[in-house]
PDB file of C-alpha atoms in Angstrom:
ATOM      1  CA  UNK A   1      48.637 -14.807  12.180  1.00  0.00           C
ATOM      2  CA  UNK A   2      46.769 -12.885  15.020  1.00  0.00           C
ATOM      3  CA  UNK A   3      47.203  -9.461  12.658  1.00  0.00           C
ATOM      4  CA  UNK A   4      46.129 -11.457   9.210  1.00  0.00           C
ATOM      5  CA  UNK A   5      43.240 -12.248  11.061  1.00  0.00           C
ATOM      6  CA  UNK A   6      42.486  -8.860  12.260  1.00  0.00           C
ATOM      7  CA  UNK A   7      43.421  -7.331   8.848  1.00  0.00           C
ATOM      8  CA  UNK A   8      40.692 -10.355   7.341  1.00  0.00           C
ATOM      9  CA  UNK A   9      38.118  -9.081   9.435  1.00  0.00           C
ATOM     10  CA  UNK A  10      38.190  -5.103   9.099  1.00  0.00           C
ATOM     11  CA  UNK A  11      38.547  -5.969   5.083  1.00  0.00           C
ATOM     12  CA  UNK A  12      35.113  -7.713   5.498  1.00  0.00           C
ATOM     13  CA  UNK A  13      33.537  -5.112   7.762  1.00  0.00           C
ATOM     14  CA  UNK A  14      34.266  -2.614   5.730  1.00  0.00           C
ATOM     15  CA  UNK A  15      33.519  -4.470   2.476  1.00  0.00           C
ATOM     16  CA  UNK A  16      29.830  -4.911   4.336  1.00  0.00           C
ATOM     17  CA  UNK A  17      29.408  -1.256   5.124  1.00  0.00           C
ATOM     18  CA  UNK A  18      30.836  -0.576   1.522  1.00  0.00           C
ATOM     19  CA  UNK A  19      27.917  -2.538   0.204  1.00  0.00           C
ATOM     20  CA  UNK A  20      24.999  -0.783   1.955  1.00  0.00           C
ATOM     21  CA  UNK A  21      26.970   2.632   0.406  1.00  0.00           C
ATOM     22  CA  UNK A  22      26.997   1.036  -3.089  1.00  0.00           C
ATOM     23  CA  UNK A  23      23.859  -0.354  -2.837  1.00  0.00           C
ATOM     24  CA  UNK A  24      22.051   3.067  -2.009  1.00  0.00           C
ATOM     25  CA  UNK A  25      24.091   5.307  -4.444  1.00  0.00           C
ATOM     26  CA  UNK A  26      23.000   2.700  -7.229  1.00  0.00           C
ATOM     27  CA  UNK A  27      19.439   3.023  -6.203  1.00  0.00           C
ATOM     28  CA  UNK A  28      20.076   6.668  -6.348  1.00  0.00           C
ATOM     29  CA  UNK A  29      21.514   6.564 -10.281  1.00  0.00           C
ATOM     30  CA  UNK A  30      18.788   4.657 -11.204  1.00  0.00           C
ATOM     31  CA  UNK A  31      15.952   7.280 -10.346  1.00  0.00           C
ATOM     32  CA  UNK A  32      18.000  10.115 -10.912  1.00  0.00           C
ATOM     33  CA  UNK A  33      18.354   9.146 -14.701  1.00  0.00           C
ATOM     34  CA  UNK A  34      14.870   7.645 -15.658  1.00  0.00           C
ATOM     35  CA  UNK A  35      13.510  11.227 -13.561  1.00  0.00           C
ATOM     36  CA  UNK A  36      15.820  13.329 -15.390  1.00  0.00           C
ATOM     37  CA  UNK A  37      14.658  12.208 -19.013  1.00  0.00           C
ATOM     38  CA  UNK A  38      11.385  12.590 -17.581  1.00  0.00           C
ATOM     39  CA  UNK A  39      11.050  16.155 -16.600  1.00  0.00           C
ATOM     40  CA  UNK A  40      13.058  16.944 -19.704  1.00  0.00           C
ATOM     41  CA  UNK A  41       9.233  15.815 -21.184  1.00  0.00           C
ATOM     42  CA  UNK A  42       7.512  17.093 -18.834  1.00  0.00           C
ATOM     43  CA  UNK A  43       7.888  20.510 -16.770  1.00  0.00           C
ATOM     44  CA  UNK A  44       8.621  20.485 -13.209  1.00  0.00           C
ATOM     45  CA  UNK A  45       6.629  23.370 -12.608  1.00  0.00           C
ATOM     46  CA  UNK A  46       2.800  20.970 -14.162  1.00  0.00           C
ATOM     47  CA  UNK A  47       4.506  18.199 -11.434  1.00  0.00           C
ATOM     48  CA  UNK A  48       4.156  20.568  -8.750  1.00  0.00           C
ATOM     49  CA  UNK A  49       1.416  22.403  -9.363  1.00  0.00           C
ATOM     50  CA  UNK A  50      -1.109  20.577 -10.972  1.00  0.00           C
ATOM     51  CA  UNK A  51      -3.927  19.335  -9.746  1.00  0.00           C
ATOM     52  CA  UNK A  52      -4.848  15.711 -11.934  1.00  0.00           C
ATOM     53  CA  UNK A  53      -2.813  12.999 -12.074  1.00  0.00           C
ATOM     54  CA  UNK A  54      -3.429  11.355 -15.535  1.00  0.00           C
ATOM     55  CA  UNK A  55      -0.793   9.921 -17.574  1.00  0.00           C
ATOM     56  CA  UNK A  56      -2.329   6.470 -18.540  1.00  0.00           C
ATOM     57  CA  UNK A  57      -5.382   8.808 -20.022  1.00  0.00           C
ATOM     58  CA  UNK A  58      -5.770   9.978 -23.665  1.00  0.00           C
ATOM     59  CA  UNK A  59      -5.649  13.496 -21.774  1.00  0.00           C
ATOM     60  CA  UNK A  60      -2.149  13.492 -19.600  1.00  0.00           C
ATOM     61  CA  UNK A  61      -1.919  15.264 -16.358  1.00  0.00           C
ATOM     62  CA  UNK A  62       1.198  15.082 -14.459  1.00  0.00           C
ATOM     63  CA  UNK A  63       0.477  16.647 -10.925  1.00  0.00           C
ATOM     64  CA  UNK A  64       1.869  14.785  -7.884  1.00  0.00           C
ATOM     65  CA  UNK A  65      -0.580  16.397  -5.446  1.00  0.00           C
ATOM     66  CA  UNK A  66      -3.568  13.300  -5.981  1.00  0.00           C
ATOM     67  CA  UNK A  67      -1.307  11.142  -5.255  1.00  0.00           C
ATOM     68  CA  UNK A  68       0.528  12.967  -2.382  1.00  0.00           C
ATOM     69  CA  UNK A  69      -2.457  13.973  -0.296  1.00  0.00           C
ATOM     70  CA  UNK A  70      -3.257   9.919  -0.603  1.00  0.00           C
ATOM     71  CA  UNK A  71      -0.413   9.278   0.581  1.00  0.00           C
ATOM     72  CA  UNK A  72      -0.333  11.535   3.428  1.00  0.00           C
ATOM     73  CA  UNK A  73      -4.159  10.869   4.270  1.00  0.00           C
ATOM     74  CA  UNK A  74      -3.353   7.624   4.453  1.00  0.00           C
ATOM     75  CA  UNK A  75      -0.365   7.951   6.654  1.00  0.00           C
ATOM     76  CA  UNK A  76      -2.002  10.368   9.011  1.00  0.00           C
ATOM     77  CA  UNK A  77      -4.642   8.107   9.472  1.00  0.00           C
ATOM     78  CA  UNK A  78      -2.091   5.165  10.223  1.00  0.00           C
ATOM     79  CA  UNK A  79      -0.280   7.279  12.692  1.00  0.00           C
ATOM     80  CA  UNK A  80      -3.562   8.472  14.332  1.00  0.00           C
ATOM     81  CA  UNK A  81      -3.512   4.708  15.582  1.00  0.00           C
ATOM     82  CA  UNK A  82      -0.011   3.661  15.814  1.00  0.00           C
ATOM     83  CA  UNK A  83       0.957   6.296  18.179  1.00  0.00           C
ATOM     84  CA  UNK A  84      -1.390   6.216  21.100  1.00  0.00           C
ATOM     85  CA  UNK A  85      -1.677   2.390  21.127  1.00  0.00           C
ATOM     86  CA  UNK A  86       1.886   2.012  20.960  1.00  0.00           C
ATOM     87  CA  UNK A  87       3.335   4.496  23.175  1.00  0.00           C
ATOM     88  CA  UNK A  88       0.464   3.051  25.844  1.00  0.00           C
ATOM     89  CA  UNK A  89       1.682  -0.648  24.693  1.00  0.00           C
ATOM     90  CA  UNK A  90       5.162   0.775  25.533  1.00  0.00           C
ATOM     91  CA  UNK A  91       4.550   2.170  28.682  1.00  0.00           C
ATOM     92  CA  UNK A  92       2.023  -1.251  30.079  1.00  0.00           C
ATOM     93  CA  UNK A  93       5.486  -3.211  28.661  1.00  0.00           C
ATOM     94  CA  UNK A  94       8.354  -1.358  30.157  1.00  0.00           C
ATOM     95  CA  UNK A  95       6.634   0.008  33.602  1.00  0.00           C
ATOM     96  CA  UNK A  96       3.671  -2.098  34.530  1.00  0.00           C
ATOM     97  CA  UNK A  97       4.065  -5.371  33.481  1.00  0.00           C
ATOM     98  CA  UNK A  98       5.938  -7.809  35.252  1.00  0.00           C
ATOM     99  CA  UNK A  99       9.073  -9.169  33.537  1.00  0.00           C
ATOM    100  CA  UNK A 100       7.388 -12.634  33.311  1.00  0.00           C
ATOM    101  CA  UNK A 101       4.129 -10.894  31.093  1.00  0.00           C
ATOM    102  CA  UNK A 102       6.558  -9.137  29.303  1.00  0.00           C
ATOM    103  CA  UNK A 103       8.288 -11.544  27.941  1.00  0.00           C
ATOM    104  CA  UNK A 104       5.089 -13.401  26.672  1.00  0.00           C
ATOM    105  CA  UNK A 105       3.431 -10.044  25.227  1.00  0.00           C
ATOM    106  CA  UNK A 106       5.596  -8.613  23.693  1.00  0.00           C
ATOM    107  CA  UNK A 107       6.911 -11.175  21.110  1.00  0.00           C
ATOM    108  CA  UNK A 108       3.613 -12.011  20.637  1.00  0.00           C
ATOM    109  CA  UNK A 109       2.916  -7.767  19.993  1.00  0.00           C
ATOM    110  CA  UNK A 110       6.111  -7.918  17.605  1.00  0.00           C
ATOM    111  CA  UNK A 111       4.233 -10.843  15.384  1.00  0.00           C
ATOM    112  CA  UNK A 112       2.177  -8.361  13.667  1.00  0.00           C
ATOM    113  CA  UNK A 113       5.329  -7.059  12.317  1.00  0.00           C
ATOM    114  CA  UNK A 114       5.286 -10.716  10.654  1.00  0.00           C
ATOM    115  CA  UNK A 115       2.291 -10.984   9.064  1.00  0.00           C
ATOM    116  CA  UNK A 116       2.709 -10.103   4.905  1.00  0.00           C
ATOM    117  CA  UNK A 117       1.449  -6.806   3.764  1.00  0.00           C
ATOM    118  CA  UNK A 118      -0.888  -8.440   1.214  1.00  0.00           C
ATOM    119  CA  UNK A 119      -2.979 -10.691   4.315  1.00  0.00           C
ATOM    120  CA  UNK A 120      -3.109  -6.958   5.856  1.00  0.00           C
ATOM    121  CA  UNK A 121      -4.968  -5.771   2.846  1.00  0.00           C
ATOM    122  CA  UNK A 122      -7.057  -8.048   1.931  1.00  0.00           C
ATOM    123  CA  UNK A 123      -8.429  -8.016   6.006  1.00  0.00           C
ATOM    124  CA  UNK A 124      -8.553  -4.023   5.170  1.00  0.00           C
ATOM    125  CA  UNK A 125     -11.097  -5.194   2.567  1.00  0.00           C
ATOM    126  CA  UNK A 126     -12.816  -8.221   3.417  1.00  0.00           C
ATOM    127  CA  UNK A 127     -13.526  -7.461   6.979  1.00  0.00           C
ATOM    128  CA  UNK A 128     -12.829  -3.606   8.108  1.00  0.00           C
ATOM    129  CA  UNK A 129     -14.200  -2.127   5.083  1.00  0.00           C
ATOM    130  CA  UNK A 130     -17.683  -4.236   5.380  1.00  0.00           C
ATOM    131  CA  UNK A 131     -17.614  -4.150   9.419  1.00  0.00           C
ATOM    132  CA  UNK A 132     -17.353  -0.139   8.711  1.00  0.00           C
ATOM    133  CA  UNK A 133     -20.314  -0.131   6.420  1.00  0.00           C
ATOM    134  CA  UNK A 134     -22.418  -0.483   9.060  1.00  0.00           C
ATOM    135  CA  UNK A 135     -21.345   2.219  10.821  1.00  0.00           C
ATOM    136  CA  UNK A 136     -20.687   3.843   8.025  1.00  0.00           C
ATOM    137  CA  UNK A 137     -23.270   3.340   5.254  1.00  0.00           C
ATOM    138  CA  UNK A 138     -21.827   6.131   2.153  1.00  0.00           C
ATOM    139  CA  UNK A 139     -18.240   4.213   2.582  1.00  0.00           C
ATOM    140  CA  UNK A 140     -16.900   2.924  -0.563  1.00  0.00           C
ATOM    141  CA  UNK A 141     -15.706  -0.592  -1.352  1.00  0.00           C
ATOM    142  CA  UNK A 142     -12.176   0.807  -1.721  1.00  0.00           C
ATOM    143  CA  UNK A 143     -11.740   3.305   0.878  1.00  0.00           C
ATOM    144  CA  UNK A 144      -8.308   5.057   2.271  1.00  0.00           C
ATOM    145  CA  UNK A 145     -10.506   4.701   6.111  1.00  0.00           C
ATOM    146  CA  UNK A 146      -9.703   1.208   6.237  1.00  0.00           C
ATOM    147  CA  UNK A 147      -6.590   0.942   4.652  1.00  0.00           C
ATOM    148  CA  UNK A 148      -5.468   3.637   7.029  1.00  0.00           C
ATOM    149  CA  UNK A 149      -6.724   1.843   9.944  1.00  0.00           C
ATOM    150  CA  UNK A 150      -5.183  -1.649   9.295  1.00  0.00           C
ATOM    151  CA  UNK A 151      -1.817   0.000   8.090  1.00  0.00           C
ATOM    152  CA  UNK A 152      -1.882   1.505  11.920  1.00  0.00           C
ATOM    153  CA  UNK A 153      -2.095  -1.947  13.126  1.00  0.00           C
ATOM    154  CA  UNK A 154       1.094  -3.266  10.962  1.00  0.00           C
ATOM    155  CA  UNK A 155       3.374  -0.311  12.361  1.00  0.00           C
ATOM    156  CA  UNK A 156       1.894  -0.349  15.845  1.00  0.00           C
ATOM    157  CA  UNK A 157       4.430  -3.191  16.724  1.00  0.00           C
ATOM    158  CA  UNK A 158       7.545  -1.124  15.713  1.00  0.00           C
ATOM    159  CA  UNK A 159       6.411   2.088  17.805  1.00  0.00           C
ATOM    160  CA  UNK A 160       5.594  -0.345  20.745  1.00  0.00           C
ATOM    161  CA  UNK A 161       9.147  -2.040  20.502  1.00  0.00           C
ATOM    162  CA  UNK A 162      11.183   0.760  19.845  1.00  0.00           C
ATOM    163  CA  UNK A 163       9.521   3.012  22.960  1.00  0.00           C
ATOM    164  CA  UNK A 164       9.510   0.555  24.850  1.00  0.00           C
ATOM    165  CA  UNK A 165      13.380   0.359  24.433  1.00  0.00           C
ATOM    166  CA  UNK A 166      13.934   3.845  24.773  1.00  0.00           C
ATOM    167  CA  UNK A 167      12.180   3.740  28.247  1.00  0.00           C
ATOM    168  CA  UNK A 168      13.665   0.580  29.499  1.00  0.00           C
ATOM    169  CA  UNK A 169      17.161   2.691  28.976  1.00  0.00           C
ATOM    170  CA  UNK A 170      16.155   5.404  31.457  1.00  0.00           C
ATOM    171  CA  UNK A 171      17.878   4.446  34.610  1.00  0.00           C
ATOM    172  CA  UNK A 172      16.258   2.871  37.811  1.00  0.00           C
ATOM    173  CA  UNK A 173      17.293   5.679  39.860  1.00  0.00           C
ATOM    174  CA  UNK A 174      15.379   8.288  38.115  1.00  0.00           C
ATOM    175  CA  UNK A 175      12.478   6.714  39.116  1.00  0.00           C
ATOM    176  CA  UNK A 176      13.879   6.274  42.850  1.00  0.00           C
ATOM    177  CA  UNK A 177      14.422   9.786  43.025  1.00  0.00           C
ATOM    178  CA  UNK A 178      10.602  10.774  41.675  1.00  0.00           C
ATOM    179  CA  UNK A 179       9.302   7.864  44.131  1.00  0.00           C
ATOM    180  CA  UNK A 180      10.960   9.641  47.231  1.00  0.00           C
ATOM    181  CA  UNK A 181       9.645  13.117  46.377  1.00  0.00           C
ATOM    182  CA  UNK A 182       6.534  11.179  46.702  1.00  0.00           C
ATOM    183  CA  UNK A 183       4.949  11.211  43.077  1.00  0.00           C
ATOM    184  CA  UNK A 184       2.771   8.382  41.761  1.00  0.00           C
ATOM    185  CA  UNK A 185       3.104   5.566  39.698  1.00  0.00           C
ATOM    186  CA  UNK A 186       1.668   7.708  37.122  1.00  0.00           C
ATOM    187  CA  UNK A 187       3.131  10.776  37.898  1.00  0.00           C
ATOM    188  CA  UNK A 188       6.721   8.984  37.431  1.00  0.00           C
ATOM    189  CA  UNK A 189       5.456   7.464  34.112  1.00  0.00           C
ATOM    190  CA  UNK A 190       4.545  10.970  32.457  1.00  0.00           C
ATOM    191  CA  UNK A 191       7.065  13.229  33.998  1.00  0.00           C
ATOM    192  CA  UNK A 192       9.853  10.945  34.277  1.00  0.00           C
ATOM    193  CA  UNK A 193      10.055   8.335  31.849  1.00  0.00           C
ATOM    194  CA  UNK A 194       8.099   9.126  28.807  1.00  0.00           C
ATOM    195  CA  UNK A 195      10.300  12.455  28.847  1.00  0.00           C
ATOM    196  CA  UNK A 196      13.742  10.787  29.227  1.00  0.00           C
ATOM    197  CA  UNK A 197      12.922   8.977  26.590  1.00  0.00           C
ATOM    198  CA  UNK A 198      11.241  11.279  24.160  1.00  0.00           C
ATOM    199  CA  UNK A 199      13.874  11.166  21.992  1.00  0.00           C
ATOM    200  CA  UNK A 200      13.739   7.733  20.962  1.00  0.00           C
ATOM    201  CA  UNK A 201       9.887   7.851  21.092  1.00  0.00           C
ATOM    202  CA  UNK A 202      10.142  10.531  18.707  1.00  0.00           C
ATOM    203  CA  UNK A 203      12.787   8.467  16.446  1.00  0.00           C
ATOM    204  CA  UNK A 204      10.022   5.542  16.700  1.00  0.00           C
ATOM    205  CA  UNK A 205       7.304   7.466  15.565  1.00  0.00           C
ATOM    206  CA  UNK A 206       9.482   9.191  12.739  1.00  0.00           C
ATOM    207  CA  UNK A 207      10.311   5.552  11.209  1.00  0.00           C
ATOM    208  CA  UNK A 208       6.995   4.342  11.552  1.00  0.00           C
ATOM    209  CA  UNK A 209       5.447   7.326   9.770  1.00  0.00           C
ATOM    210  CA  UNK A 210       8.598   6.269   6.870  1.00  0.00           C
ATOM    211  CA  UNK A 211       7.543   2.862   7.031  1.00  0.00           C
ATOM    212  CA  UNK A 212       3.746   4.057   6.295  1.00  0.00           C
ATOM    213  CA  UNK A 213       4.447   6.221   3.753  1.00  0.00           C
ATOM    214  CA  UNK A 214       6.492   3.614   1.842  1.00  0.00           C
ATOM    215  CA  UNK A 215       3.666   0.502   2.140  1.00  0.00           C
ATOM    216  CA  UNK A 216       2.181  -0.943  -0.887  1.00  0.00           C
ATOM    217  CA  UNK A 217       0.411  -3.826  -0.910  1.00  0.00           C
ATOM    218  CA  UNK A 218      -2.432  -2.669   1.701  1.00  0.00           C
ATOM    219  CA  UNK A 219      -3.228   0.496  -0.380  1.00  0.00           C
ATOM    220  CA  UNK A 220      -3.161  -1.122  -3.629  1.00  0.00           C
ATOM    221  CA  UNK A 221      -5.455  -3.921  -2.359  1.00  0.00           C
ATOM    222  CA  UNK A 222      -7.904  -1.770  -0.119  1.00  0.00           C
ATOM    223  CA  UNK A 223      -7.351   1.871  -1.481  1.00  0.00           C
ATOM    224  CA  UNK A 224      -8.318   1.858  -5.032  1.00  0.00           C
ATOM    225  CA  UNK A 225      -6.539   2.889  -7.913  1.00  0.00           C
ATOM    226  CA  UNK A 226      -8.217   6.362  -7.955  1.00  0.00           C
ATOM    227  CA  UNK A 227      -6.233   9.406  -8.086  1.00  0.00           C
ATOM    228  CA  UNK A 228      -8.543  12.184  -6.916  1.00  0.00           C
ATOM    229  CA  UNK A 229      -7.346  15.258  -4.445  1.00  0.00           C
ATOM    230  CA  UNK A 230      -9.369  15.182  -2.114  1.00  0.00           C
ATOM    231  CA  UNK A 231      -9.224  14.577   1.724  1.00  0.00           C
ATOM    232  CA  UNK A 232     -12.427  12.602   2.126  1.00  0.00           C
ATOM    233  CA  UNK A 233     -11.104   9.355   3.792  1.00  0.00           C
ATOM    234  CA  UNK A 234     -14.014   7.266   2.783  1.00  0.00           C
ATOM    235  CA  UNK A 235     -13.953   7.253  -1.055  1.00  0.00           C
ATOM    236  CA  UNK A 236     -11.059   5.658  -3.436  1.00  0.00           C
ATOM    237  CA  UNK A 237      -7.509   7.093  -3.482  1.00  0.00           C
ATOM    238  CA  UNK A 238      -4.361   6.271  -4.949  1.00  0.00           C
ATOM    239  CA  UNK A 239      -0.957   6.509  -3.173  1.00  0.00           C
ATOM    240  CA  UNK A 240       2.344   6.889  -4.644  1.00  0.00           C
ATOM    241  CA  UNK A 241       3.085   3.577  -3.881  1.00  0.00           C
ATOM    242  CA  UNK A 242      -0.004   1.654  -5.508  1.00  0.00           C
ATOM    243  CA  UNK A 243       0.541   4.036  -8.592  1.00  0.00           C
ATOM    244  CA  UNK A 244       3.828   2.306  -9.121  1.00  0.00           C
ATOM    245  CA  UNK A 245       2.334  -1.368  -8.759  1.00  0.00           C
ATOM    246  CA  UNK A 246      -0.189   0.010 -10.953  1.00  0.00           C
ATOM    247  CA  UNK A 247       2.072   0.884 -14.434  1.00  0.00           C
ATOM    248  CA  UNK A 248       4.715  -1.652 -13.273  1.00  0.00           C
ATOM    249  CA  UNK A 249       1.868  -4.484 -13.274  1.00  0.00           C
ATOM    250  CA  UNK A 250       0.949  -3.256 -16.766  1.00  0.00           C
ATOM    251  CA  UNK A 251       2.408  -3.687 -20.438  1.00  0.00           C
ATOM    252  CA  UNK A 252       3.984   0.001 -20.604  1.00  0.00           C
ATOM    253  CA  UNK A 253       6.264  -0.011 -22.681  1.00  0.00           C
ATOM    254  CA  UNK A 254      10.253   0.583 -21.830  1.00  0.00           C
ATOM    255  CA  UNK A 255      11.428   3.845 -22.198  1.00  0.00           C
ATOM    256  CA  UNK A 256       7.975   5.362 -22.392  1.00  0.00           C
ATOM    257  CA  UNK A 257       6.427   8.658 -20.642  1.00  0.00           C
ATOM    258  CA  UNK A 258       4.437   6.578 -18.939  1.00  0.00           C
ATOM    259  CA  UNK A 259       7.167   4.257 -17.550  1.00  0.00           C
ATOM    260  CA  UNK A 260       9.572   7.178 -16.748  1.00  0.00           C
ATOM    261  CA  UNK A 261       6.421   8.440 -14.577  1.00  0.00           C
ATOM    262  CA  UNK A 262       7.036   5.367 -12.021  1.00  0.00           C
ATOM    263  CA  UNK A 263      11.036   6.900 -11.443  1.00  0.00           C
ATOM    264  CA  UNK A 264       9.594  10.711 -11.105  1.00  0.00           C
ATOM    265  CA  UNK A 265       7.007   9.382  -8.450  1.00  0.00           C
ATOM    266  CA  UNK A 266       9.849   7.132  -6.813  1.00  0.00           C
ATOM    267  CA  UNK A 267      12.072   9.849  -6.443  1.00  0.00           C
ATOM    268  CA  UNK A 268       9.221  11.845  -4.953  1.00  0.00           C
ATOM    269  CA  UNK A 269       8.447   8.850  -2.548  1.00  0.00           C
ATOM    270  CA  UNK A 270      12.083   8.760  -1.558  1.00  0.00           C
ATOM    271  CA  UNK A 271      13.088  12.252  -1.188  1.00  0.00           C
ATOM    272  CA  UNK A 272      10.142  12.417   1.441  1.00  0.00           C
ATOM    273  CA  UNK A 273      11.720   9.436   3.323  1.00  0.00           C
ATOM    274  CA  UNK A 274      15.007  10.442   3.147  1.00  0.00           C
ATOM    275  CA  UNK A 275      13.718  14.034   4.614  1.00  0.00           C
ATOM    276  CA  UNK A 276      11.984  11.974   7.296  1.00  0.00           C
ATOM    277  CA  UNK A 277      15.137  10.105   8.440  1.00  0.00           C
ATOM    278  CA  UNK A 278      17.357  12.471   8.353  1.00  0.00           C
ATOM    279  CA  UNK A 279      15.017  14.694  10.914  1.00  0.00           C
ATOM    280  CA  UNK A 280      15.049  11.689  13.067  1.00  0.00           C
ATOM    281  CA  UNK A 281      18.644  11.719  13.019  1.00  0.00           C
ATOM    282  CA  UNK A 282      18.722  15.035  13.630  1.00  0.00           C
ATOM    283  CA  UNK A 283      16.504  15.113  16.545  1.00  0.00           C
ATOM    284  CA  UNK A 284      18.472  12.072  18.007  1.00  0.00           C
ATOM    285  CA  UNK A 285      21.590  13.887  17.636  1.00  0.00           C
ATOM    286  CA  UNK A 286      19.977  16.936  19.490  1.00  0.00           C
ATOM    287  CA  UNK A 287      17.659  15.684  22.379  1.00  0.00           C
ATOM    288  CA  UNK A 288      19.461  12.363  23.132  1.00  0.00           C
ATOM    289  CA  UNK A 289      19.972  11.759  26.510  1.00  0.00           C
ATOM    290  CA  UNK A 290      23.359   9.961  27.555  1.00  0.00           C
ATOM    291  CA  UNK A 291      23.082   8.242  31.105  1.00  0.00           C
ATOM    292  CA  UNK A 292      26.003   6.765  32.875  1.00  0.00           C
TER     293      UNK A 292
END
């Protein structure tokens, strides 16, 4: 009986892990085959090199790059506030705050995480994007500024968690050692901790750039539907992401150019994260440190 149960139990472990492979490689067939019929329309060399992105228009453009550099803007700008705020939310968590604070912040920290993507965007619009005006006065309604800004605030709570669990994992007597060679608070902080644990503050930041790349709801609420190359983050853009919503929201029909355009501009969407992960597996792999 004890090995039937053991034997029940791998068989449903492994039919779980069996699942997540099954899962992706369908997910994989699906945009492979919609994207193949598609560039046998359309040439791979116009999707990489052209500069408009048109193919709801009476005149059909099929370059990635307006939709790309939203993308990335958009990202970049999200990082440019997830990063500092959470590595310093990290480091207040894990070496300054008492274990009594901690406990209280940081769940309350990790409730952003909560909050639905489509309350985030329409607080992009309502409030950031008219509180920025004033600041701001030749800032459009639909802006990749705000949406940038408030994205930053969604993913701060998983660079702030993860970091903060890298550096709890660097051992007590690391810090002994720097605190009897007589460094400071802040000296152990920035030449002890934070580098023991770059490694997973570098995996942190490489999911949370994945996880902005791959939103929808805030750009598509407080972006615009725009797809114009330029790097000018206070007019209307359109992400990869929010051009999907766009032509899946819409009556195009099945089979169309138009609909195999969403599965060209997936697979685009998800080579770029799958590049992204694997790098932070990579640099894991490489830089982790093991402490006994």
């Amino acid at each position: 009986m004890r090995r039937l149960r053991e034997s029940i139990i791998l068989s449903l472990l492994f039919l779980s892990a069996l699942i997540s492979v099954a899962t992706t490689i369908g997910i994989i067939y699906t945009l492979s085959i919609e994207t193949f019929h598609f560039f046998q329309r359309v040439s791979l060399i116009d999707f990489l090199t052209d500069t408009q992105w048109t193919p709801l228009f009476t005149e059909k453009h099929f370059g990635i790059w307006p939709l790309l550099t939203a993308t990335l803007l958009v990202s970049a700008i999200a990082m440019l506030v997830a990063l500092p705020l959470g590595l310093l939310a990290a480091i207040g968590l894990s070496e300054y705050a008492s274990p009594r604070l901690a406990s209280i912040v940081k769940p309350i920290l990790e409730i952003l995480a909560g909050v639905p993507t489509v309350v985030y965007g329409y607080f992009a619009l309502l409030f950031v994007t008219p509180l920025l005006k004033r600041f701001i006065p030749q800032l459009e309604v639909f802006n990749a500024l705000s949406a940038g800004l408030v994205m930053g605030i969604m993913i701060l709570p998983l660079v702030a968690s993860l970091s903060e669990d890298a550096m709890r994992a660097v051992p007590q007597s690391l810090r002994e050692g720097a605190y009897a060679l007589g460094a400071t608070k802040l000296e152990v902080v920035w030449r002890v901790v934070v580098p023991s644990s770059l490694s997973g503050i570098v995996a942190a930041s490489i999911l949370a750039i994945s996880r902005a790349i791959g939103e929808t709801m805030i750009v598509a609420i407080a972006m615009g539907q725009v797809p114009r190359l330029t790097l000018n983050p206070l007019v209307a853009m359109e992400t990869m992401t929010a051009y999907i919503v766009q032509v899946s929201l819409g009556d195009t029909p099945h089979g169309s150019l138009e609909y195999q355009t969403i599965f060209a501009v997936g697979t685009a969407l998800f080579l770029i994260t799958m590049v992204l992960n694997l790098l932070s597996y990579r640099f894991l792999q490489r830089f982790r440190e093991v402490y006994e």
